[in-house]
mmCIF file of C-alpha atoms and ligand atoms in Angstrom:
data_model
loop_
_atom_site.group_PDB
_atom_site.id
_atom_site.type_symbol
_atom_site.label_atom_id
_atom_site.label_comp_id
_atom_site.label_asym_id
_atom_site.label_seq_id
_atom_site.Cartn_x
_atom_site.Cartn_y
_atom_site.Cartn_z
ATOM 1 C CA UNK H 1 2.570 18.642 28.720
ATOM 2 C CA UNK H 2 3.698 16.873 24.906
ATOM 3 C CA UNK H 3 7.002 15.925 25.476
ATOM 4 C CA UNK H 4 9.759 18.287 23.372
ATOM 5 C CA UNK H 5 11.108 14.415 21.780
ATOM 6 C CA UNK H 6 8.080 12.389 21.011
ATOM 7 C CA UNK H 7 9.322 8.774 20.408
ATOM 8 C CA UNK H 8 6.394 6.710 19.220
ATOM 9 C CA UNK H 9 6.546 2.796 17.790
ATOM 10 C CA UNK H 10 4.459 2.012 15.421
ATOM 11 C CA UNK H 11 3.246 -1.768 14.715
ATOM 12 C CA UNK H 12 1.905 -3.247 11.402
ATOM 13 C CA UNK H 13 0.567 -6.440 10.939
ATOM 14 C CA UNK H 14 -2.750 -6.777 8.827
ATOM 15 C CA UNK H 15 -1.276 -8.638 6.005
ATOM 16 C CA UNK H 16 1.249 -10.577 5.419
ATOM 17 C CA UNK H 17 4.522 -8.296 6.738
ATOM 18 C CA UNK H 18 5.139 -8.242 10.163
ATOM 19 C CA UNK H 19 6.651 -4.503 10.463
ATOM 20 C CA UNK H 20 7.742 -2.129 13.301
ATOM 21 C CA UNK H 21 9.024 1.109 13.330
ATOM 22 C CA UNK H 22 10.348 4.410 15.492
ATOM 23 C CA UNK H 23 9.384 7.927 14.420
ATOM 24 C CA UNK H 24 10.720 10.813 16.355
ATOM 25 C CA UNK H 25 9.413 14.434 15.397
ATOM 26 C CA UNK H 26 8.251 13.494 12.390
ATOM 27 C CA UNK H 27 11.176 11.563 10.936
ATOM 28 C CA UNK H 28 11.446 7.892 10.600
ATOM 29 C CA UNK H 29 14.569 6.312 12.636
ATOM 30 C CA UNK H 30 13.905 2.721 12.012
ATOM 31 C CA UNK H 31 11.936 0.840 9.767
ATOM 32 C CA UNK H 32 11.917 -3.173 9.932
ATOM 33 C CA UNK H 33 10.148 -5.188 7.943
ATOM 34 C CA UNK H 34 9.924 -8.991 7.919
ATOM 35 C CA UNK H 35 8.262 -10.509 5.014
ATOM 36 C CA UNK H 36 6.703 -13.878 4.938
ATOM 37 C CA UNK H 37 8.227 -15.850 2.881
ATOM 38 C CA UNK H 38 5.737 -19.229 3.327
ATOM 39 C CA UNK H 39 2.903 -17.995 1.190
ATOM 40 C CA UNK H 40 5.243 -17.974 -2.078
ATOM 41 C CA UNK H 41 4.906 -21.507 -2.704
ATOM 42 C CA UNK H 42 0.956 -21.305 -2.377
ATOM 43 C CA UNK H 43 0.549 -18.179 -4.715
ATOM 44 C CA UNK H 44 -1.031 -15.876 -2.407
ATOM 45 C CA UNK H 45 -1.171 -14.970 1.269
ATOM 46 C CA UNK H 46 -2.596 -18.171 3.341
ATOM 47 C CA UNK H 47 -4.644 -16.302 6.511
ATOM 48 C CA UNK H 48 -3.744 -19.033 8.980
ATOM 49 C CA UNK H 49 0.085 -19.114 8.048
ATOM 50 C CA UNK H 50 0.332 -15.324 8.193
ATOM 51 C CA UNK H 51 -1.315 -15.238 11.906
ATOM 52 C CA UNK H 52 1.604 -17.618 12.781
ATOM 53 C CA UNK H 53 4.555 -15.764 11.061
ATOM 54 C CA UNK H 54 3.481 -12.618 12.547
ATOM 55 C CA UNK H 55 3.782 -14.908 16.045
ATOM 56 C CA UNK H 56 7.216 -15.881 15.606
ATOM 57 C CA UNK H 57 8.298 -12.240 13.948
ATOM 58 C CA UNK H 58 6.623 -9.923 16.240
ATOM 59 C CA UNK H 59 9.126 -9.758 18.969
ATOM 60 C CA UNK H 60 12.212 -10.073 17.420
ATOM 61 C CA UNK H 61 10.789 -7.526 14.835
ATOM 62 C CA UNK H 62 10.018 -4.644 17.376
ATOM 63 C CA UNK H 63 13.048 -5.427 19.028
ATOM 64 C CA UNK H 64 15.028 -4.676 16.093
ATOM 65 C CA UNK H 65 13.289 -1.700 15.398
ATOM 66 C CA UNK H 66 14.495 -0.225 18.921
ATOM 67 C CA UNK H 67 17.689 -0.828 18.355
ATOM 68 C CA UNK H 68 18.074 0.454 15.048
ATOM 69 C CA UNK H 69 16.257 3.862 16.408
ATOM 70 C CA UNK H 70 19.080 3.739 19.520
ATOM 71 C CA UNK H 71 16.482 3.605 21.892
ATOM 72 C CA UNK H 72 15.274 1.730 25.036
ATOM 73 C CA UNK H 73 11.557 1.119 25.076
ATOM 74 C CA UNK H 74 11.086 3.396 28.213
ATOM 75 C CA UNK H 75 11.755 6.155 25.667
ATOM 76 C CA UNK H 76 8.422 5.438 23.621
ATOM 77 C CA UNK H 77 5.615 8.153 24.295
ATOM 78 C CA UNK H 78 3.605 6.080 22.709
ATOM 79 C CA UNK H 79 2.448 2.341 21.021
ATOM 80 C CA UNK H 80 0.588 2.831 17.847
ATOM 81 C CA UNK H 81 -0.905 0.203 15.361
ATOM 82 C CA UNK H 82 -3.034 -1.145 13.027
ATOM 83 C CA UNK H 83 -6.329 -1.728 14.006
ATOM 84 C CA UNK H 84 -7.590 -2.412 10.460
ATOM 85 C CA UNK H 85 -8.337 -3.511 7.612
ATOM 86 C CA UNK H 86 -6.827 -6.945 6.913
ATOM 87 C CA UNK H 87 -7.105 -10.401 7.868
ATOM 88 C CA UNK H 88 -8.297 -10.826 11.535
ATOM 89 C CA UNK H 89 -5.960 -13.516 12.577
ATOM 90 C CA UNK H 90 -2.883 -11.278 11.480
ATOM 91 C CA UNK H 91 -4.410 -7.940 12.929
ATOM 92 C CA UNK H 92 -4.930 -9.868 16.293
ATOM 93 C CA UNK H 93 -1.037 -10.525 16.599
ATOM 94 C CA UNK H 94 -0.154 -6.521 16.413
ATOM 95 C CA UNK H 95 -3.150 -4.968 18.368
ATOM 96 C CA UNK H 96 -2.613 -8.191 21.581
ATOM 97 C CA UNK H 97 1.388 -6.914 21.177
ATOM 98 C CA UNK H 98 0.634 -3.160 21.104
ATOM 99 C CA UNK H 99 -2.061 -3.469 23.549
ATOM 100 C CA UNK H 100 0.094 -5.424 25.995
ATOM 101 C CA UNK H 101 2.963 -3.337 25.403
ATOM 102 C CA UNK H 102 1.211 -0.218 26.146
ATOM 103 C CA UNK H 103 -0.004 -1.489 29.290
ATOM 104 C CA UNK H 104 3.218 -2.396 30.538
ATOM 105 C CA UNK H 105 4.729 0.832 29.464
ATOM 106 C CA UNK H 106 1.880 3.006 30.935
ATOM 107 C CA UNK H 107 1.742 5.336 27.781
ATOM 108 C CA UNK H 108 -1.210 5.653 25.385
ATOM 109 C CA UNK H 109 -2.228 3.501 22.866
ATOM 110 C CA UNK H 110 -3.306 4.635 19.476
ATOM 111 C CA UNK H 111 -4.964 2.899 16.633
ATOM 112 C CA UNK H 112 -4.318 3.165 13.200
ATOM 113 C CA UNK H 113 -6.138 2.748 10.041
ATOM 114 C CA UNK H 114 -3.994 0.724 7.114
ATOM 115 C CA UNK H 115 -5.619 2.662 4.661
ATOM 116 C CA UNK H 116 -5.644 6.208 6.040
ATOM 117 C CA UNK H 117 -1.850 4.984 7.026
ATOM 118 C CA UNK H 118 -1.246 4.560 3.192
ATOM 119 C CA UNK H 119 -2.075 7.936 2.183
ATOM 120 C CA UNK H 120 -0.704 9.780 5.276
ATOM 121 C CA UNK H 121 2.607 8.409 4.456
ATOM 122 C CA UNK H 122 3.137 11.363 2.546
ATOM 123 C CA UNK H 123 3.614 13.391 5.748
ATOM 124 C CA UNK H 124 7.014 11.648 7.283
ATOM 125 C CA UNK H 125 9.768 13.981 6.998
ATOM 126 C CA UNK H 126 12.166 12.922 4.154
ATOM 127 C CA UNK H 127 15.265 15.090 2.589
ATOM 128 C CA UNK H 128 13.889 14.574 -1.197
ATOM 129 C CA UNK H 129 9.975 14.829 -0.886
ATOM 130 C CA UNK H 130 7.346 18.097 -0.296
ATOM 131 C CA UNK H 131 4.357 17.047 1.627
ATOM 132 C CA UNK H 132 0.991 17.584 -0.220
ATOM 133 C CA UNK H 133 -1.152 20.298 0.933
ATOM 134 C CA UNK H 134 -5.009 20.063 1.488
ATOM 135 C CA UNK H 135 -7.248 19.329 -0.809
ATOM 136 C CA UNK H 136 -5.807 16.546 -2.638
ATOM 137 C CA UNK H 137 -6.488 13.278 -3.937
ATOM 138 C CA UNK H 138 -5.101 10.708 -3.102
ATOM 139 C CA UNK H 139 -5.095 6.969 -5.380
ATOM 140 C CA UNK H 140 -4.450 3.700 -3.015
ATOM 141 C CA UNK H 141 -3.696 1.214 -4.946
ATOM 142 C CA UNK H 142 -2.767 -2.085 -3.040
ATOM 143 C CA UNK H 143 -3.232 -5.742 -2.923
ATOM 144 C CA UNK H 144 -6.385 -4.956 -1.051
ATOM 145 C CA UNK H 145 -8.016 -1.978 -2.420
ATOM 146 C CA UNK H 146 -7.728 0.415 -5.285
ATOM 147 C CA UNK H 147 -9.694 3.953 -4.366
ATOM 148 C CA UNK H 148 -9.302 7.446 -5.443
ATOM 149 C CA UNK H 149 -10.095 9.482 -2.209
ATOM 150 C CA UNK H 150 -10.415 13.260 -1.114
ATOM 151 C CA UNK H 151 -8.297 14.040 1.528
ATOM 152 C CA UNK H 152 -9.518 17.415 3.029
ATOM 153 C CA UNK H 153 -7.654 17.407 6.266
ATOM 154 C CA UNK H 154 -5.622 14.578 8.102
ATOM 155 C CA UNK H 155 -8.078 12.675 9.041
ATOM 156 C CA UNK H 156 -10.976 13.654 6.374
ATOM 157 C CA UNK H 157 -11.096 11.136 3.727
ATOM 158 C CA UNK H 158 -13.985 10.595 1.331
ATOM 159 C CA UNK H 159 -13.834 7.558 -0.625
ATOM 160 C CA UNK H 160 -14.765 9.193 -4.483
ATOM 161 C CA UNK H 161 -14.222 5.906 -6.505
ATOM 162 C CA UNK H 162 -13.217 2.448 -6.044
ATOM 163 C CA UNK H 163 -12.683 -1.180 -7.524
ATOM 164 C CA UNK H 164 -15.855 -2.883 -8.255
ATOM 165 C CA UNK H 165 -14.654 -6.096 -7.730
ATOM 166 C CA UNK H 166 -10.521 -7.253 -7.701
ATOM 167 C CA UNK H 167 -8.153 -4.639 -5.961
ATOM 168 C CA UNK H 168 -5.327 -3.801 -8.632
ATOM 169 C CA UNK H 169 -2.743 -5.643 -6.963
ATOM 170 C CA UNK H 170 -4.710 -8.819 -7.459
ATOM 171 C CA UNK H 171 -4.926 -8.241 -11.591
ATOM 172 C CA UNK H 172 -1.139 -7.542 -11.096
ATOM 173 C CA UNK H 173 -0.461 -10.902 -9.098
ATOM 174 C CA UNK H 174 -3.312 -13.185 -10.372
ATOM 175 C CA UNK H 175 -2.472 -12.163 -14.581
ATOM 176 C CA UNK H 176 1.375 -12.957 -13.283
ATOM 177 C CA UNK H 177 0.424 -16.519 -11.671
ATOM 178 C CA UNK H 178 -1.175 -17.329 -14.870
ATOM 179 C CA UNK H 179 2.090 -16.478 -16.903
ATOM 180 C CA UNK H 180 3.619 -18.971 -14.524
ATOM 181 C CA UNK H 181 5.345 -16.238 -12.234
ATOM 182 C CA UNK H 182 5.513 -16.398 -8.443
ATOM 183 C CA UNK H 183 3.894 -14.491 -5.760
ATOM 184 C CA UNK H 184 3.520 -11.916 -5.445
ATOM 185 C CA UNK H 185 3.713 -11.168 -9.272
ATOM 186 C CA UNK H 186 3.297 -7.455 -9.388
ATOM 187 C CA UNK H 187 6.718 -6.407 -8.921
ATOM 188 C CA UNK H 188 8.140 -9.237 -11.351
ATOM 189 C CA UNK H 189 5.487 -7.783 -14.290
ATOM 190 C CA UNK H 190 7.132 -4.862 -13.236
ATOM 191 C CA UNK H 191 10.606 -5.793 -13.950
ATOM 192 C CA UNK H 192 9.546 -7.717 -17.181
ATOM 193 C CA UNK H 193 7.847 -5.068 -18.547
ATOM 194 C CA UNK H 194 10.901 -2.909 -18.718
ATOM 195 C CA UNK H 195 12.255 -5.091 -21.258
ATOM 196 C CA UNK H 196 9.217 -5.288 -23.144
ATOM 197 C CA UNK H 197 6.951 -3.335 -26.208
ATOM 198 C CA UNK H 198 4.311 -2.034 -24.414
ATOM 199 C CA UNK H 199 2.266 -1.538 -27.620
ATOM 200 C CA UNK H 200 2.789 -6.041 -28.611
ATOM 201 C CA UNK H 201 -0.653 -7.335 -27.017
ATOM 202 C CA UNK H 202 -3.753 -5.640 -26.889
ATOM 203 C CA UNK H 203 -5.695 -5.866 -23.539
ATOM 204 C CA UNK H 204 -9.236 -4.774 -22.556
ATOM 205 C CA UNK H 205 -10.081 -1.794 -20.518
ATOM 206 C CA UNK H 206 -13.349 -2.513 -19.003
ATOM 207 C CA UNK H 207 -15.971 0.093 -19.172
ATOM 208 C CA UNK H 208 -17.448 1.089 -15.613
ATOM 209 C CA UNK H 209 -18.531 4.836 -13.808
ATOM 210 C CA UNK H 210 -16.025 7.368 -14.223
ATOM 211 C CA UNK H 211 -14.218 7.103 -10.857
ATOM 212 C CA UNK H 212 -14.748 3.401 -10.291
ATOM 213 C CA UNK H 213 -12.650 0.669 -11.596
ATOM 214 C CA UNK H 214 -13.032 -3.385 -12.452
ATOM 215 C CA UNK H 215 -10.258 -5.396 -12.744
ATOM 216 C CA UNK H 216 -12.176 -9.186 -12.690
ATOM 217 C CA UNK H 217 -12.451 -8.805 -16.406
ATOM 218 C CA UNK H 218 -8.638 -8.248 -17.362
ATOM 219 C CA UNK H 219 -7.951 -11.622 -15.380
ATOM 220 C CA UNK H 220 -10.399 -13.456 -17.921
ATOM 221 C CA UNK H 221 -9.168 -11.624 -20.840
ATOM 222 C CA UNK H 222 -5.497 -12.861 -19.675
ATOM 223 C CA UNK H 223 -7.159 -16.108 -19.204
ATOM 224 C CA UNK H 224 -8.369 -16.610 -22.515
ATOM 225 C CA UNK H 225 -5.147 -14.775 -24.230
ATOM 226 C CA UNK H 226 -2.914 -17.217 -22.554
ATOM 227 C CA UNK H 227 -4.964 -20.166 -23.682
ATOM 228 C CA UNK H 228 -5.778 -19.144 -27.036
ATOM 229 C CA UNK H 229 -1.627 -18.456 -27.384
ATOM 230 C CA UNK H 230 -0.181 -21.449 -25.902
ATOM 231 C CA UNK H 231 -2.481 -23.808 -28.133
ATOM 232 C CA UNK H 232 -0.830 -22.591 -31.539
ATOM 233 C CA UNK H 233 2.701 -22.251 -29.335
ATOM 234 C CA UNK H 234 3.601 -23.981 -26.016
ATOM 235 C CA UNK H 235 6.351 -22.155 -25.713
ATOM 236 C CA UNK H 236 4.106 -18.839 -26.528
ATOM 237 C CA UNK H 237 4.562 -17.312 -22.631
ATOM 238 C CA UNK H 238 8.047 -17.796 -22.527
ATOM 239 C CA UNK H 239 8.780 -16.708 -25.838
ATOM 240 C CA UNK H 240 6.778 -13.264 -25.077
ATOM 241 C CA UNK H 241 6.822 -12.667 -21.528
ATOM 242 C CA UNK H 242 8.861 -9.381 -21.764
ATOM 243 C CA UNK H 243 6.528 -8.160 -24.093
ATOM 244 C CA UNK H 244 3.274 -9.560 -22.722
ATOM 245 C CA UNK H 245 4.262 -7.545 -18.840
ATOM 246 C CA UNK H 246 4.873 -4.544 -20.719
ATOM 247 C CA UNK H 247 1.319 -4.681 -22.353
ATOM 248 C CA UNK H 248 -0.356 -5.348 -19.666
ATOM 249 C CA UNK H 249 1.419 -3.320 -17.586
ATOM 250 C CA UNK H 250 0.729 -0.413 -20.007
ATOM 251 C CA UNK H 251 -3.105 -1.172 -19.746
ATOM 252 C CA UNK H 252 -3.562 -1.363 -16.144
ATOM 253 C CA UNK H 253 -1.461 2.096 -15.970
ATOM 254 C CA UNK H 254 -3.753 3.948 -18.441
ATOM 255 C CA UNK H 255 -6.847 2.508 -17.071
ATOM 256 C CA UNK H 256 -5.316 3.902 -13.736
ATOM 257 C CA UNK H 257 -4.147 7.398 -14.884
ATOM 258 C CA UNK H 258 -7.969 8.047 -17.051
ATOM 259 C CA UNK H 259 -9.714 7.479 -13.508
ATOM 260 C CA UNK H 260 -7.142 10.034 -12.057
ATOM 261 C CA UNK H 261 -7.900 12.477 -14.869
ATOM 262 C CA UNK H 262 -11.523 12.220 -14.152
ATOM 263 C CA UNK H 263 -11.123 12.951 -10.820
ATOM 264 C CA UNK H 264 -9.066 15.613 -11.192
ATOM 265 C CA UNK H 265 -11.513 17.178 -13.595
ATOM 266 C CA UNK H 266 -14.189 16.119 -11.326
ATOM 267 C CA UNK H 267 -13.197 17.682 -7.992
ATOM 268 C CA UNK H 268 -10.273 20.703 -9.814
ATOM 269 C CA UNK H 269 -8.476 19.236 -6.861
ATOM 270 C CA UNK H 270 -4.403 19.677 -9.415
ATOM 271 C CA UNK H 271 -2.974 17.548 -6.453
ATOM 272 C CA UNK H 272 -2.372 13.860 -6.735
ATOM 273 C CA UNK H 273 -0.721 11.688 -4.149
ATOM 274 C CA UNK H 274 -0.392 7.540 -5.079
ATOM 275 C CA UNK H 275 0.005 4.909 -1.892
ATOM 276 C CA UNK H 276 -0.165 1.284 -1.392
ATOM 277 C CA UNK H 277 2.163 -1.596 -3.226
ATOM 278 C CA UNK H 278 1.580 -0.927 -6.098
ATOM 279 C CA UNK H 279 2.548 2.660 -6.505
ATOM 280 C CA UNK H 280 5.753 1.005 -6.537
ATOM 281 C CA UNK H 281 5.094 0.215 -10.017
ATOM 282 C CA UNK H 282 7.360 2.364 -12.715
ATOM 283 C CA UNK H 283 4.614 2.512 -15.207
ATOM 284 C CA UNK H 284 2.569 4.172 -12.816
ATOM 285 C CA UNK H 285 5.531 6.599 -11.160
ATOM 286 C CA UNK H 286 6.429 7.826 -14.567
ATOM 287 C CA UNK H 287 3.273 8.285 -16.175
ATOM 288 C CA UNK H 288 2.241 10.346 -13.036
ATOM 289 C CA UNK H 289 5.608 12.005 -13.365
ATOM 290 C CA UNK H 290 4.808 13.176 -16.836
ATOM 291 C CA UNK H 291 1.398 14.074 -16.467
ATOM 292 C CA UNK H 292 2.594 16.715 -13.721
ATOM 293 C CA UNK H 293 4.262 18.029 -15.766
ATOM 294 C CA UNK H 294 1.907 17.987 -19.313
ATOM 295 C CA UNK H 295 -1.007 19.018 -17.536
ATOM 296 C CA UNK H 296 0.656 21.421 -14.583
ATOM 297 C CA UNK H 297 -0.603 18.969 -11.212
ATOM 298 C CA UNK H 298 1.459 18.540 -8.191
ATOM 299 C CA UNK H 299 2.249 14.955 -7.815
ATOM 300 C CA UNK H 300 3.473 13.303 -4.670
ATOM 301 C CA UNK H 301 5.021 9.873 -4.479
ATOM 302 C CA UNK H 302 6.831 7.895 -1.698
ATOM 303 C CA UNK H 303 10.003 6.687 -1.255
ATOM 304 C CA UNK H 304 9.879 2.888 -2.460
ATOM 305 C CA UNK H 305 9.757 1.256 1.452
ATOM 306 C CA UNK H 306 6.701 3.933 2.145
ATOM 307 C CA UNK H 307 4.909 2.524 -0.432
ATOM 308 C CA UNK H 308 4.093 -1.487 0.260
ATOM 309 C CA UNK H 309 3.513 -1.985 3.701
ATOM 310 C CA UNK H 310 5.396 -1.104 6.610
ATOM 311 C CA UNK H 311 5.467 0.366 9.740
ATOM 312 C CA UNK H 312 6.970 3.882 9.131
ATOM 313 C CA UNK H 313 3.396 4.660 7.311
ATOM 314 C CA UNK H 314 1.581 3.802 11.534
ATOM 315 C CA UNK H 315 3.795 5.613 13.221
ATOM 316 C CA UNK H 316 3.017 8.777 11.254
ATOM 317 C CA UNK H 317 -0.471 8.360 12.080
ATOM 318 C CA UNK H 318 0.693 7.561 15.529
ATOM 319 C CA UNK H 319 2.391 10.485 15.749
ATOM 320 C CA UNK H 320 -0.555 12.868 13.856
ATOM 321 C CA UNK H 321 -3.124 11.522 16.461
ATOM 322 C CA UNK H 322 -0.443 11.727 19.727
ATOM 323 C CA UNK H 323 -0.288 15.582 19.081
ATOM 324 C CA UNK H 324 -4.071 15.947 18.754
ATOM 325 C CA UNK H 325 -4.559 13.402 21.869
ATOM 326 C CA UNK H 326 -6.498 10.925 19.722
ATOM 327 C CA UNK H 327 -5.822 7.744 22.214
ATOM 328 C CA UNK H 328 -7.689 4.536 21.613
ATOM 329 C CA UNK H 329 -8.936 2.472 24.918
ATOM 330 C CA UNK H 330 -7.319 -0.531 26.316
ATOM 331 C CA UNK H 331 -10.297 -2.653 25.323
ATOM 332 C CA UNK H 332 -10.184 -1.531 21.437
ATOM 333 C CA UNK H 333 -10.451 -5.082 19.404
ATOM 334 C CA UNK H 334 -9.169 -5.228 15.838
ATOM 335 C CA UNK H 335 -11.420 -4.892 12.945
ATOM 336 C CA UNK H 336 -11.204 -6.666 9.241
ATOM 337 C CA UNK H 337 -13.178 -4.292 7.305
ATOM 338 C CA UNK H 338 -12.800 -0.569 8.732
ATOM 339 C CA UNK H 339 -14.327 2.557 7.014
ATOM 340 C CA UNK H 340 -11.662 5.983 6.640
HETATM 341 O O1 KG4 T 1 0.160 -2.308 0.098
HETATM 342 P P1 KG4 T 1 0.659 -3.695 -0.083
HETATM 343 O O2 KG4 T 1 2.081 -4.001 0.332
HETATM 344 O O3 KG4 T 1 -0.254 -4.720 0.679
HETATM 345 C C1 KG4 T 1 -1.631 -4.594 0.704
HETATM 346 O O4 KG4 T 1 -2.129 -3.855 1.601
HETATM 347 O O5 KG4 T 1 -2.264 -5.163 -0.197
HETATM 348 O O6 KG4 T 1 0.467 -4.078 -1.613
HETATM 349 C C2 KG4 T 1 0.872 -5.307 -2.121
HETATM 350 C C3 KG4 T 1 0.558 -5.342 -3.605
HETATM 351 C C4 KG4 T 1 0.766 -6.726 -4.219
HETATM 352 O O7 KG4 T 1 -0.355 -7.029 -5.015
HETATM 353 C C5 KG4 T 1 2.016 -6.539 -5.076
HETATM 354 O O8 KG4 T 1 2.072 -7.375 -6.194
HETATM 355 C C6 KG4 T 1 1.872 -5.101 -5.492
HETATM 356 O O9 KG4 T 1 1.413 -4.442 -4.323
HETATM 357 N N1 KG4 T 1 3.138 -4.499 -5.957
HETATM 358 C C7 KG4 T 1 3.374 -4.144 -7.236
HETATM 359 C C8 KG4 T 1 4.708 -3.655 -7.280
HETATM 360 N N2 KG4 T 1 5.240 -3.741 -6.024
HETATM 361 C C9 KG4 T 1 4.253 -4.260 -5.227
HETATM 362 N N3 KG4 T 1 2.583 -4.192 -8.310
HETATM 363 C C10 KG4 T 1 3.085 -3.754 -9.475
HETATM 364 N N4 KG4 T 1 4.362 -3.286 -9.608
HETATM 365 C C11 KG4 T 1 5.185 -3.215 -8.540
HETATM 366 N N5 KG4 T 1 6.438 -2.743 -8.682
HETATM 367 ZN ZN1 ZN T 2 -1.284 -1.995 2.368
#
C-alpha cells in the first residue's frame, strides 16, 4: 500500500551542481544546491574536476537536504536520481550514492531523466504557479540542449525541433567569454543587457528548418564583430558592453520565440512551458510573458531555482514514477546520452 506521506530524495549530479532535495506530496521541502566553483577560472565545466567536486559535495549535500526537510533518512520512501544525460564521471557520483543509499535503506530506487526532469518541473506544487495541462510544448533550453518538445502525457515526450549544432547556453557563455566575461556568461549578458539598447548592434539569425535551431554561427559572427571593433577601438568592448548584451541578447530571444511560434502554429498546441538555465533569462521570460498575452497562449515558467539545475526538478519525477511504481533495478548504470 503507497504510503499516505511519500518522502522521496531526489539526487542530481550530471553537470556541474551537486544538488539534493526532499519532496513530500508534491511540494518541495528542501532544495540544496552546491555549485562548483573550480571551473570559473577555466571558462567552462572541466569533466574530471566536476567528478571530484561532486565527491567531496555529495554527502554533506544530501545531508543538508534532510535536515532542511526535518527529516531522518528512515523517512525516505524512496532514492531517486539522475541517470542521464551529462558527463559520465559526474553522473557516476549520484547514481553509486543513490544506488548505495537505496540499498541500505531497502526502498526503491528510481531513475531520472535530466531532460524529462527539466520540463516536468512544472508539476511541483508552488503557491504562485498553475501546472500546464496536456498537450503542450515544452522549450528546454540549457547549457546542454535547446529542443522544442511535445509533451502528451508525463512521460510522452517527442523531440519536434532541436539545435543543430551549439546548445543555447553555449552561444550565451561562449559570445560572453569572448567579451572577456567569466563563466558561466549567460546570466552576466543577462544582467548587462538590462542596461543596454537592444536595437545598438545588429546580429545574424541563421537560417535553418522551421523548428530547428543553430547557434555555431552567432559565435563566429561575435567573433568577427569583436575583432573588427576592437581594431578601430581597444577599448570598443568595454566602452559598449551594456549595449552589445542587450543586442545579442535581443537576437538569441527572437530567434528563440520565431521557433516557438512555428511550433505553436505547427502542432495548435496554445500551451508553452520553458525549462533549463536559460529560461532564467529576462529577455526570454518577458517576451514569453507578452506573447501570452498578444496572441492568447498559456505560458508556464518556473520559479528561478526550478529553472538551472537542481534537485527539486528529480524528485518530481521521483515522485511521478513512485505513484505509478516505475522502479529502476539495482544494477541500472548511468548513461551520457539518454533519449526522452
Ligand atoms: O540547465 P543548466 O543549469 O545546466 C545544463 O543542463 O546545461 O543550464 C546552464 C546554462 C548555462 O549556459 C548558463 O549560462 C545559462 O544556463 N543561464 C543563462 C541564465 N541563467 C543561466 N543564460 C542566459 N541568461 C540567464 N539569466
Ligand atoms: Zn540542465
Amino acid at each position: 500500500m503507497t504510503p499516505i506521506h511519500t518522502y522521496i530524495l531526489g539526487i542530481e549530479s550530471s553537470c556541474d551542481d551537486t544538488a539534493a532535495a526532499v519532496i513530500k506530496n508534491g511540494s518541495i521541502l528542501s532544495n540544496v544546491v552546491a555549485t562548483q566553483s573550480i571551473h570559473k577560472e577555466y571558462g567552462g565545466v572541466v569533466p574530471e574536476l566536476a567528478s571530484r567536486a561532486h565527491q567531496q559535495n555529495i554527502v554533506p549535500v544530501v545531508q543538508l537536504a534532510l535536515q532542511k526537510a526535518n527529516i531522518d533518512k528512515k523517512q525516505l520512501n524512496a532514492i531517486a536520481f539522475t541517470r542521464g544525460p551529462g558527463l559520465m564521471g559526474s553522473l557516476l557520483v549520484g547514481t553509486s550514492f543513490a544506488k548505495s543509499l537505496a540499498m541500505g535503506l531497502e526502498v526503491p530506487l528510481i531513475e531520472v531523466n535530466h531532460m524529462q526532469a527539466h520540463i516536468l518541473a512544472h508539476f511541483i506544487k508552488t503557491d504562485e504557479q498553475s501546472i500546464p495541462t496536456f498537450p503542450f510544448l515544452a522549450m528546454t533550453i540549457s547549457g546542454g540542449h535547446t529542443q522544442i518538445v511535445k509533451v502528451t502525457d508525463y512521460f510522452q515526450m517527442e523531440v519536434i525541433g532541436q539545435t543543430l549544432d551549439d546548445a543555447v547556453g553555449e552561444a550565451f557563455d561562449k559570445s560572453a567569454k569572448l567579451l572577456g566575461l567569466p563563466y558561466p556568461g549567460g546570466p552576466l549578458i543577462d544582467q548587462y543587457a538590462s542596461l543596454g539598447n537592444p536595437k545598438a548592434f545588429l546580429f545574424p539569425k541563421p537560417k535553418v528548418g522551421p523548428l530547428d535551431f543553430s547557434f555555431s554561427g552567432l559565435k563566429t559572427a561575435v567573433l568577427y564583430f569583436i575583432e573588427k571593433n576592437s581594431k578601430d577601438n581597444p577599448e570598443f568592448i568595454k566602452e559598449n558592453l551594456n549595449d552589445i548584451c542587450a543586442s545579442l541578447q535581443f537576437t538569441i530571444v527572437d530567434y528563440l520565440m520565431d521557433k516557438v511560434k512555428n511550433a505553436v502554429k505547427q502542432t495548435k498546441i496554445k500551451t508553452v512551458a520553458i525549462g533549463g538555465g536559460v529560461s532564467a533569462n529576462s529577455g526570454i521570460r518577458k517576451a514569453l510573458q507578452e506573447t501570452e498575452s498578444n496572441l492568447g497562449w498559456k505560458v508556464h515558467i518556473p520559479k528561478f531555482e526550478y529553472c538551472t539545475d537542481n534537485a527539486a526538478m528529480i524528485a518530481i519525477v521521483g515522485e511521478l514514477k513512485y505513484q505509478q511504481k516505475l522502479f529502476a533495478s539495482n544494477d541500472v548504470v548511468a548513461k551520457a546520452r539518454m533519449k526522452y
